[in-house]
Short mmCIF file of C-alpha atoms in Angstrom, two decimals:
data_model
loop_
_atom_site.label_atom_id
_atom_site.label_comp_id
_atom_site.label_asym_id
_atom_site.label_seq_id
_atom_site.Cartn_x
_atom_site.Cartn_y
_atom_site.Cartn_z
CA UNK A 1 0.00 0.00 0.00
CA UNK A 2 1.40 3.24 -1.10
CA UNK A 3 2.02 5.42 2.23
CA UNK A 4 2.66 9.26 2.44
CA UNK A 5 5.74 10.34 3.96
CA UNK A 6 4.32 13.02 5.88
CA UNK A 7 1.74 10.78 7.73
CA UNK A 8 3.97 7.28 7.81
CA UNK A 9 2.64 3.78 7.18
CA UNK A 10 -1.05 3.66 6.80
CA UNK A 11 -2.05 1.90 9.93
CA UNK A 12 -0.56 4.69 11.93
CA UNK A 13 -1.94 7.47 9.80
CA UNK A 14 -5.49 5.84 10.19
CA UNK A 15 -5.01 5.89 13.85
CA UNK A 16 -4.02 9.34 13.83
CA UNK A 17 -7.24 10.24 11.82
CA UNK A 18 -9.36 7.59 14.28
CA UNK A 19 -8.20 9.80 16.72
CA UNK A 20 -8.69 13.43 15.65
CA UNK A 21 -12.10 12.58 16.17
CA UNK A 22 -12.32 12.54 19.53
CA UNK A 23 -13.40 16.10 20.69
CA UNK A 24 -10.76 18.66 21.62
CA UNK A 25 -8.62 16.28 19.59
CA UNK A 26 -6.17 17.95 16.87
CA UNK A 27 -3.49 16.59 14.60
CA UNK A 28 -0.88 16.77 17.09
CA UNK A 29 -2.43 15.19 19.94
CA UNK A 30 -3.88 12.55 17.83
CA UNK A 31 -0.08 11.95 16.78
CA UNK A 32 1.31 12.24 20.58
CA UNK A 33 -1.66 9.91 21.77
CA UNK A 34 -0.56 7.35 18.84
CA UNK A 35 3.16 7.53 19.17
CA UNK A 36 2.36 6.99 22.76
CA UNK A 37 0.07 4.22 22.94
CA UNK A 38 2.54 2.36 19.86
CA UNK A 39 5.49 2.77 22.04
CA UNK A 40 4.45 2.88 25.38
CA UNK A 41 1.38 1.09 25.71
CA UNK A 42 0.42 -1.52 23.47
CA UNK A 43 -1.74 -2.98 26.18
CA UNK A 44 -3.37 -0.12 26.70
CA UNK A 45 -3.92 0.34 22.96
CA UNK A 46 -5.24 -3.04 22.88
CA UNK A 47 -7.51 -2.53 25.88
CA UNK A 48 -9.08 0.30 24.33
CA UNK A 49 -9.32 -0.95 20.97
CA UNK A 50 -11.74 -3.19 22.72
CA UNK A 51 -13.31 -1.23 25.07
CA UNK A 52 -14.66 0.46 22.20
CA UNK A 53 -15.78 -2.44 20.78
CA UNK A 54 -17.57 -3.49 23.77
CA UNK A 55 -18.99 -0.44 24.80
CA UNK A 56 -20.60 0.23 21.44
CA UNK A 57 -21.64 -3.20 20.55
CA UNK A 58 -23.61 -3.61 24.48
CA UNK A 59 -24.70 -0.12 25.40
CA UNK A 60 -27.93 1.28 24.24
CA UNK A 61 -30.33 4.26 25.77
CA UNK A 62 -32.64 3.43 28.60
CA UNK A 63 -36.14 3.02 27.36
CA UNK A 64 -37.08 5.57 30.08
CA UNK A 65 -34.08 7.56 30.66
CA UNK A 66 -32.43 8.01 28.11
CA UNK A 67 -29.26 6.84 29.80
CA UNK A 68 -26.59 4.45 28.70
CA UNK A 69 -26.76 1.33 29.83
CA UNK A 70 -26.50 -2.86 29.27
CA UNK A 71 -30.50 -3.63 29.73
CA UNK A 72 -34.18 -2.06 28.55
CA UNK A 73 -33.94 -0.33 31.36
CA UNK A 74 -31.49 1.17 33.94
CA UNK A 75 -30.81 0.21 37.24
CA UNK A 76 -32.13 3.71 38.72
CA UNK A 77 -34.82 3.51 36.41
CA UNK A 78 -35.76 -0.11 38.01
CA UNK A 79 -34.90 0.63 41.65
CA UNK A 80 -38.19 0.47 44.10
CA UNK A 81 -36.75 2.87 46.25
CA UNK A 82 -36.68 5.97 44.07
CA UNK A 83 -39.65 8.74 44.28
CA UNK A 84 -41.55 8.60 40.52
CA UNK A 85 -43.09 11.70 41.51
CA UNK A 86 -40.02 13.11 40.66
CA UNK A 87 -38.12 13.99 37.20
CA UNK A 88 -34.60 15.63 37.75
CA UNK A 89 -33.23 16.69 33.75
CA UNK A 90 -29.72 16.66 33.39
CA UNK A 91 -27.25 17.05 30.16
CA UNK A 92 -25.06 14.14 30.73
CA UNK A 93 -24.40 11.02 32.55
CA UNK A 94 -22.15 12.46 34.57
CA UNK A 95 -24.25 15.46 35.44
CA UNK A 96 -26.33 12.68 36.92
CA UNK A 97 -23.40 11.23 38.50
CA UNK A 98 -22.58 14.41 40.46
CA UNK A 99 -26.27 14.78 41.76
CA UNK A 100 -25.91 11.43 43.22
CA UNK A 101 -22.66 12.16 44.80
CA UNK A 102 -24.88 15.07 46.87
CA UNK A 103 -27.27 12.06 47.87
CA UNK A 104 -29.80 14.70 48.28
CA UNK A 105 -31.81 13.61 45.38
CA UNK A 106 -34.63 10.29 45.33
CA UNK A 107 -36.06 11.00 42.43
CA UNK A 108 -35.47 9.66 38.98
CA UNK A 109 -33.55 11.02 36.07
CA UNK A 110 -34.25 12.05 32.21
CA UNK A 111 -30.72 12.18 30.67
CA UNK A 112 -31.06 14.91 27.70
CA UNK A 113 -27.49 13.54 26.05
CA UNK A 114 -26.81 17.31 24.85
CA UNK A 115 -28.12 20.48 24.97
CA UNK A 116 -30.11 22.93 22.85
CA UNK A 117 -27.34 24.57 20.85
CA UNK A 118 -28.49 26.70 17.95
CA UNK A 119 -24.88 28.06 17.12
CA UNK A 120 -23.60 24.34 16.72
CA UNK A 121 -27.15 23.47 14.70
CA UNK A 122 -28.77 21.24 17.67
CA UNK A 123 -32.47 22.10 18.17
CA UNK A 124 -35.12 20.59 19.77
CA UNK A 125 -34.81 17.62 17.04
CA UNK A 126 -31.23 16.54 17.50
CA UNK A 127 -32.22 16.51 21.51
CA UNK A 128 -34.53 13.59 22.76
CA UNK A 129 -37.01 16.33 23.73
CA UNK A 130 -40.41 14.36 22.56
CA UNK A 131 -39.23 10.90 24.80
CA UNK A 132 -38.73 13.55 27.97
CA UNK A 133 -42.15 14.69 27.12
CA UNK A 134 -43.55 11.44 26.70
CA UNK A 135 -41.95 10.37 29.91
CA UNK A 136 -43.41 13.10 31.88
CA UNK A 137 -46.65 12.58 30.94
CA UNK A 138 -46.81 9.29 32.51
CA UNK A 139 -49.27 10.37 35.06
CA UNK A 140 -46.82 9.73 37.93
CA UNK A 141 -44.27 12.42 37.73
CA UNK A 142 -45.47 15.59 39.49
CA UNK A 143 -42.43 17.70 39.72
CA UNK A 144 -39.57 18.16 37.15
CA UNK A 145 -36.58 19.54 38.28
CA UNK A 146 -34.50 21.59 35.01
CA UNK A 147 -30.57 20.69 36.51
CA UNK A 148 -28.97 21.70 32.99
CA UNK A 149 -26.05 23.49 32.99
CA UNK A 150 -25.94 26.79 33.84
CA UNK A 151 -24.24 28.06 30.78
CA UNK A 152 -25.89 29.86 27.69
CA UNK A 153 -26.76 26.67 26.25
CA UNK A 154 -27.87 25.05 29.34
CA UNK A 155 -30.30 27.88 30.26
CA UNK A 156 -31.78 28.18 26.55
CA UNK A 157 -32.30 24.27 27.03
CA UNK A 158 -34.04 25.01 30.42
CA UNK A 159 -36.19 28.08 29.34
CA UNK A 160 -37.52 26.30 26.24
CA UNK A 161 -38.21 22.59 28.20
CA UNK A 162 -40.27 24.78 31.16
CA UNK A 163 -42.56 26.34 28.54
CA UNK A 164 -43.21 22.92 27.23
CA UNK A 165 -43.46 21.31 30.97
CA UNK A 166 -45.59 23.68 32.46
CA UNK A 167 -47.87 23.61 29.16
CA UNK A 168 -48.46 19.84 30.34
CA UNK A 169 -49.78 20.68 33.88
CA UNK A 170 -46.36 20.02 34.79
CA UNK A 171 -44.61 21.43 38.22
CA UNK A 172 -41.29 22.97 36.76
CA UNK A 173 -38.33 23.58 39.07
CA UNK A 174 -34.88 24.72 38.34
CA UNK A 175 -31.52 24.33 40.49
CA UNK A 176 -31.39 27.26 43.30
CA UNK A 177 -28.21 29.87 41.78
CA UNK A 178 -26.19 31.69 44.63
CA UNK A 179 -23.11 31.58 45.91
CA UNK A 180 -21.15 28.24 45.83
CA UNK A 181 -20.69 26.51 49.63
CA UNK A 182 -17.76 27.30 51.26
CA UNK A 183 -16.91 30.89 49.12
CA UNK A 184 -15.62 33.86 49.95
CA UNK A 185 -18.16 36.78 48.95
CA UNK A 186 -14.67 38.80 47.66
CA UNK A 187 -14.02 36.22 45.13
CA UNK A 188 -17.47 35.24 43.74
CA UNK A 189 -18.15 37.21 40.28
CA UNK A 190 -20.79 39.98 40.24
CA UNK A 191 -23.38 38.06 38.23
CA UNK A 192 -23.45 35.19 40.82
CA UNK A 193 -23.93 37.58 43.65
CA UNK A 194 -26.61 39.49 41.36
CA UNK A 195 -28.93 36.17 41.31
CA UNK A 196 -27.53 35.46 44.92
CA UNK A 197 -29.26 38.93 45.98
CA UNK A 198 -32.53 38.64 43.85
CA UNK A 199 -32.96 34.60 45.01
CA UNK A 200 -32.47 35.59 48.70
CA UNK A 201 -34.44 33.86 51.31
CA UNK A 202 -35.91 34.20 54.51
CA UNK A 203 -33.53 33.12 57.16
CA UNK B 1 -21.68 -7.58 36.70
CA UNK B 2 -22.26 -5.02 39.39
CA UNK B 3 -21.95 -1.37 37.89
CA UNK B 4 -20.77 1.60 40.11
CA UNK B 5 -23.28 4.23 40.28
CA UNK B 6 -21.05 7.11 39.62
CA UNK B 7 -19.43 5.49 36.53
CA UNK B 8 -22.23 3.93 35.01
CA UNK B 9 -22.74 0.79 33.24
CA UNK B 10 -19.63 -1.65 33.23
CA UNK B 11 -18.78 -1.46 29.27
CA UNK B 12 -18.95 2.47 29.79
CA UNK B 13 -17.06 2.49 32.57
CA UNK B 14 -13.85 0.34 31.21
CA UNK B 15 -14.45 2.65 27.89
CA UNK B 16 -13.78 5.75 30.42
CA UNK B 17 -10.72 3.81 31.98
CA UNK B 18 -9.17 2.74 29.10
CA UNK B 19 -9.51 6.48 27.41
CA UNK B 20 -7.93 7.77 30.71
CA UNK B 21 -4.81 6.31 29.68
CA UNK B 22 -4.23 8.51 26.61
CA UNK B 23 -1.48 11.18 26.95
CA UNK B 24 -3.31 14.45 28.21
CA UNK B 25 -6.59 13.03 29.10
CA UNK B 26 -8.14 12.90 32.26
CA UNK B 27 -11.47 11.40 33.98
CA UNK B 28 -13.26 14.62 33.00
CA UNK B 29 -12.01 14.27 28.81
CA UNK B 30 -12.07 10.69 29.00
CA UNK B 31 -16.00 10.65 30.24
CA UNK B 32 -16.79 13.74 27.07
CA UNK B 33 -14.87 11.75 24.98
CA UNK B 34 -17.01 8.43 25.49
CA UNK B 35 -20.08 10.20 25.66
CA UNK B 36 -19.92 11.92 22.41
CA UNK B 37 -18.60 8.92 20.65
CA UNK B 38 -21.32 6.75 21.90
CA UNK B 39 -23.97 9.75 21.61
CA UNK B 40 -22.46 11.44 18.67
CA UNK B 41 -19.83 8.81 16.53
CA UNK B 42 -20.60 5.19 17.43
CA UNK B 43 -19.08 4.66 13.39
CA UNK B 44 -15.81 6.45 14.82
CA UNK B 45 -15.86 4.85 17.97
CA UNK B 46 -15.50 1.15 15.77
CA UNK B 47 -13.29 3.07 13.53
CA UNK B 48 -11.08 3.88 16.34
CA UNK B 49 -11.15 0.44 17.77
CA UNK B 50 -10.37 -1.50 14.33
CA UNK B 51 -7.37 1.25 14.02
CA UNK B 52 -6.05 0.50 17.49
CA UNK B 53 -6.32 -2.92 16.98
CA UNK B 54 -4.70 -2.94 13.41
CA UNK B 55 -1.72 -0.66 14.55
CA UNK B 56 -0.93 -2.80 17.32
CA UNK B 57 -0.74 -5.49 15.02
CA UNK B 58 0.72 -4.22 11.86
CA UNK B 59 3.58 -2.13 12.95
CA UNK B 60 6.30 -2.37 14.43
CA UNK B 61 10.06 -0.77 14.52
CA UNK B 62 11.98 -0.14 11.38
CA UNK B 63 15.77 -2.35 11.99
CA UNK B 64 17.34 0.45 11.15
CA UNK B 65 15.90 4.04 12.06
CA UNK B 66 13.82 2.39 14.51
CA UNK B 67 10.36 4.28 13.31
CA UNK B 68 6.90 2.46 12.56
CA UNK B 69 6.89 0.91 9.44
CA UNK B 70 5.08 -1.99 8.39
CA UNK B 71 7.90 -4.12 6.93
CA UNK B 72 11.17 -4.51 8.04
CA UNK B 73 13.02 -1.42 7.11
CA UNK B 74 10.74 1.44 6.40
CA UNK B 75 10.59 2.93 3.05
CA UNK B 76 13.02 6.31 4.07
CA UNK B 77 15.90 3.45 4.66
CA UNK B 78 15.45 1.58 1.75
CA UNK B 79 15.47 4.60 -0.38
CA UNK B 80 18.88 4.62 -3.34
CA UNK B 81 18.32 8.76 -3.40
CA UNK B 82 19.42 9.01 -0.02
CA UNK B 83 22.71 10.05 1.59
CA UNK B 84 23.82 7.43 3.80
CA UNK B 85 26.64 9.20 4.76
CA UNK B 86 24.45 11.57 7.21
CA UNK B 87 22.37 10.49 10.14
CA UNK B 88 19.73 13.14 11.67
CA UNK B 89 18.45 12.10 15.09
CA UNK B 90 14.72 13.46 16.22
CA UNK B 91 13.05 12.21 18.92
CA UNK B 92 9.38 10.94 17.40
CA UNK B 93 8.41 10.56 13.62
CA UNK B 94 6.16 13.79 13.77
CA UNK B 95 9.59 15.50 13.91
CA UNK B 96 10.93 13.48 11.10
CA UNK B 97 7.53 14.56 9.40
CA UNK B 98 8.37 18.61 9.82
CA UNK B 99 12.33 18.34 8.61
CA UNK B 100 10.86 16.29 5.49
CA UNK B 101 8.38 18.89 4.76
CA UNK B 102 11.51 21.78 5.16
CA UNK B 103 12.70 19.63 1.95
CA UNK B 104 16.28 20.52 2.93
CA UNK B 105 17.59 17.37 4.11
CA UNK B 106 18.78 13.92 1.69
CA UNK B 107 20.31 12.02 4.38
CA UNK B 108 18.81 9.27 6.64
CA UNK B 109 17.30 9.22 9.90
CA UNK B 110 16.99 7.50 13.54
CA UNK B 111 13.87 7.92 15.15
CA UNK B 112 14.72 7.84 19.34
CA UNK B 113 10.66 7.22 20.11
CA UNK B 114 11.61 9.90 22.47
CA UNK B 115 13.83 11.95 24.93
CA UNK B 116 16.15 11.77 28.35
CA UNK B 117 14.37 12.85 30.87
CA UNK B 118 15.99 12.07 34.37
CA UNK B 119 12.20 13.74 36.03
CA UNK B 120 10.40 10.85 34.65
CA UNK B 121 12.29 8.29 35.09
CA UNK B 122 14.12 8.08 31.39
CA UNK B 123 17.20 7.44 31.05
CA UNK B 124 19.64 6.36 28.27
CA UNK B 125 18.61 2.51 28.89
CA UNK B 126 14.46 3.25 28.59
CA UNK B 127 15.68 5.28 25.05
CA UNK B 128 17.05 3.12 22.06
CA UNK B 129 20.66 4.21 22.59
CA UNK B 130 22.38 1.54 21.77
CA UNK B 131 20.56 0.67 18.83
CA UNK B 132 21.90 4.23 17.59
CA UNK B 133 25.13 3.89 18.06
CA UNK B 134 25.26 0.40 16.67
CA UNK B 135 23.58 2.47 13.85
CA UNK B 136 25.67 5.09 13.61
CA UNK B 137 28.79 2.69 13.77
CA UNK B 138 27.99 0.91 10.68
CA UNK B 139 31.43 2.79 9.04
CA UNK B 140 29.13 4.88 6.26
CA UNK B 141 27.38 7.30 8.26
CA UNK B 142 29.86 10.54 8.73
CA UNK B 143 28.12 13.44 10.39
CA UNK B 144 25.10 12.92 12.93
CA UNK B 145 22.74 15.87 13.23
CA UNK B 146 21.19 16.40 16.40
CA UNK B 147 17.61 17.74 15.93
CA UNK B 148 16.44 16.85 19.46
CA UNK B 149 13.42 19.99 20.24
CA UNK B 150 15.47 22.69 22.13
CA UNK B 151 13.27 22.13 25.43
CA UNK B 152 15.55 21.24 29.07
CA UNK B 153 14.95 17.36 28.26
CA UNK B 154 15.83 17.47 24.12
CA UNK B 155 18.91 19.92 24.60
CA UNK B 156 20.54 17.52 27.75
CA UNK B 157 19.55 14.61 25.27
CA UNK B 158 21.64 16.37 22.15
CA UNK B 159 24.57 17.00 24.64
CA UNK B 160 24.46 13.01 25.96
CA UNK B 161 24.31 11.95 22.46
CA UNK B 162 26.84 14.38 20.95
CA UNK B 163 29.76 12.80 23.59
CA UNK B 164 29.09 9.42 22.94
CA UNK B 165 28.81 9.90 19.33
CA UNK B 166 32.26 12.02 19.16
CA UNK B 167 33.99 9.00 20.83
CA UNK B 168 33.11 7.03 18.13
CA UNK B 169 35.45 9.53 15.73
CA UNK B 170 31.44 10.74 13.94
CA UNK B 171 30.90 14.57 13.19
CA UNK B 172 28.30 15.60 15.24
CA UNK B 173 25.94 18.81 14.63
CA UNK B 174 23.54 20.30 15.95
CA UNK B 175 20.49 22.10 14.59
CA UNK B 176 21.16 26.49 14.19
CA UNK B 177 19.61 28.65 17.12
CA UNK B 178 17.76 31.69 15.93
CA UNK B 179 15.86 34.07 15.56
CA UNK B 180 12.32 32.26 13.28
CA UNK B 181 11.83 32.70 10.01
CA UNK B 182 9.52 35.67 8.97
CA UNK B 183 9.91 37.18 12.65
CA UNK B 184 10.21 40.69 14.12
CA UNK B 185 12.74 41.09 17.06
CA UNK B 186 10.22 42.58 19.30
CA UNK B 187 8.43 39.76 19.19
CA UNK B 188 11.27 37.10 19.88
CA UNK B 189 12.00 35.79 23.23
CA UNK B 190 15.18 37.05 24.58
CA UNK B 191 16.53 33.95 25.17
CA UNK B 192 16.18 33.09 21.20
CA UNK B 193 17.88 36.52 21.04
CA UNK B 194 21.07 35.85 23.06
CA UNK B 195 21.76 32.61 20.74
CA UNK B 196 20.98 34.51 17.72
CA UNK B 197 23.63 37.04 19.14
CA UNK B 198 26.17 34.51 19.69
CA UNK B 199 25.76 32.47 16.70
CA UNK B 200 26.06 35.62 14.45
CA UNK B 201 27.32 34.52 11.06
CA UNK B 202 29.57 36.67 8.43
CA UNK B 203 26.68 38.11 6.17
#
């Protein structure tokens, strides 16, 4: 197979394009991972190589969550000792991960898998927007709780899915903004102390 | 197989773990990285895999400028329009790739796979030394140029090399210093400066 000298033998220049497509991935890291993995760690290379496999041949979405996992449904979905009153919406599986890690939360989980992004092209199509709404209009969820992120995108996302929510008879709650636990006033930015003042509460 | 709440389904989980264990990535990357290929790319996730997989397999080191080729001297070192007579030492084919595209250079190469580096444990046993100076020995090559990068770890590696290499009765070089092509002084570090001082060359 002819290769080109400024990309090497072709099995290494199709892992260095495999790998530019991970995201925040460029040329050279995709060559530094590769060089790396080749000389360093063919086990690990291996390992992954197969994790890959793996993880995209057994993981699908949860019928009711939308999260990855092995079976129809997912193991929060399925546990008895969750609230179905309540519908926390989060952007990722690891959003969901760090609500658990509060353990303040009983309820279940809708995992959106992105955001609204209108910049990037993602509307309310590319999102799984009409399985949320179909799965809060079981009859059993009373309260859905908007935990997007608070960024631009994460706010649009939470704006546009209240409209929709409330529309359905829906209780719509979003995550409390103020000033993080354990900060100094001094070093919080101005906008977070602007919400923090307008959100105050009774103490 | 029990699954960890905060990491998710096993398959997802050992895809996080093994991405972990790319240069530069951490638990954050490696968890955005699996969730957009599984969300986003589950082609380019197999595409990745089969690549990993295939490299592994399919390459290995050229016997004589120790870089990945697929047979057993790489195409640069079986080449009749080279100069045998000079040797240029980088430290990973990427380098090898940037003095090729400078189309200034006819000689041959030897790829270290990378550099000294006393910090992390690297030392002249963990780097292919004596392959290159078994190389360098074969009673054709002349002059070695050192194009190590000019960063703490490349420039002690150049000035390991050049001593061991002078024993052996070789001409060793080493790339110029300077100021960059198609820069303005104000702009240049004053380190870059100093060599470009001291390096001065009748015009």
């Amino acid at each position: 197979m002819a290769t080109d000298r400024t990309s090497g033998p072709a099995p290494l220049a199709m892992l260095v394009d495999a790998l530019k497509r991970l995201p925040g991935v460029g040329v050279k890291s995709a060559q530094r991972m590769a060089y790396h993995l080749l000389q360093h760690d063919p086990h690990g290379a291996r390992q992954l190589g197969q994790a890959l496999t793996d993880a995209v041949q057994r993981l699908r979405h949860c019928a009711r969550c939308n999260t990855f996992t092995e079976s129809e449904i997912c193991e929060t979905c399925q546990s008895p000792r969750r609230d179905p009153a309540l519908l926390c919406i989060v952007e990722t599986p690891a959003d969901q991960n760090m609500i658990e890690a509060s353990h303040s939360y009983q309820g279940l989980y809708f995992v959106l898998m992105g955001r609204l992004s209108p910049l990037e092209g993602i509307g309310p199509r590319e999102i799984s927007f009409d399985r949320l709404l179909e799965r809060a209009a079981d009859g059993i969820v009373k309260e859905v709780i908007l935990a997007t992120n608070f960024t631009t995108e994460g706010e649009t996302t939470a704006h546009y899915l209240a409209e929709l929510l409330r529309a359905r008879g829906l209780t719509v709650t979003r995550l409390a903004r103020g000033v993080p636990a354990g900060s100094e006033l001094e070093y919080v930015d101005a906008g977070t102390i602007a919400w923090a003042l307008m959100d105050r509460r009774a103490s």
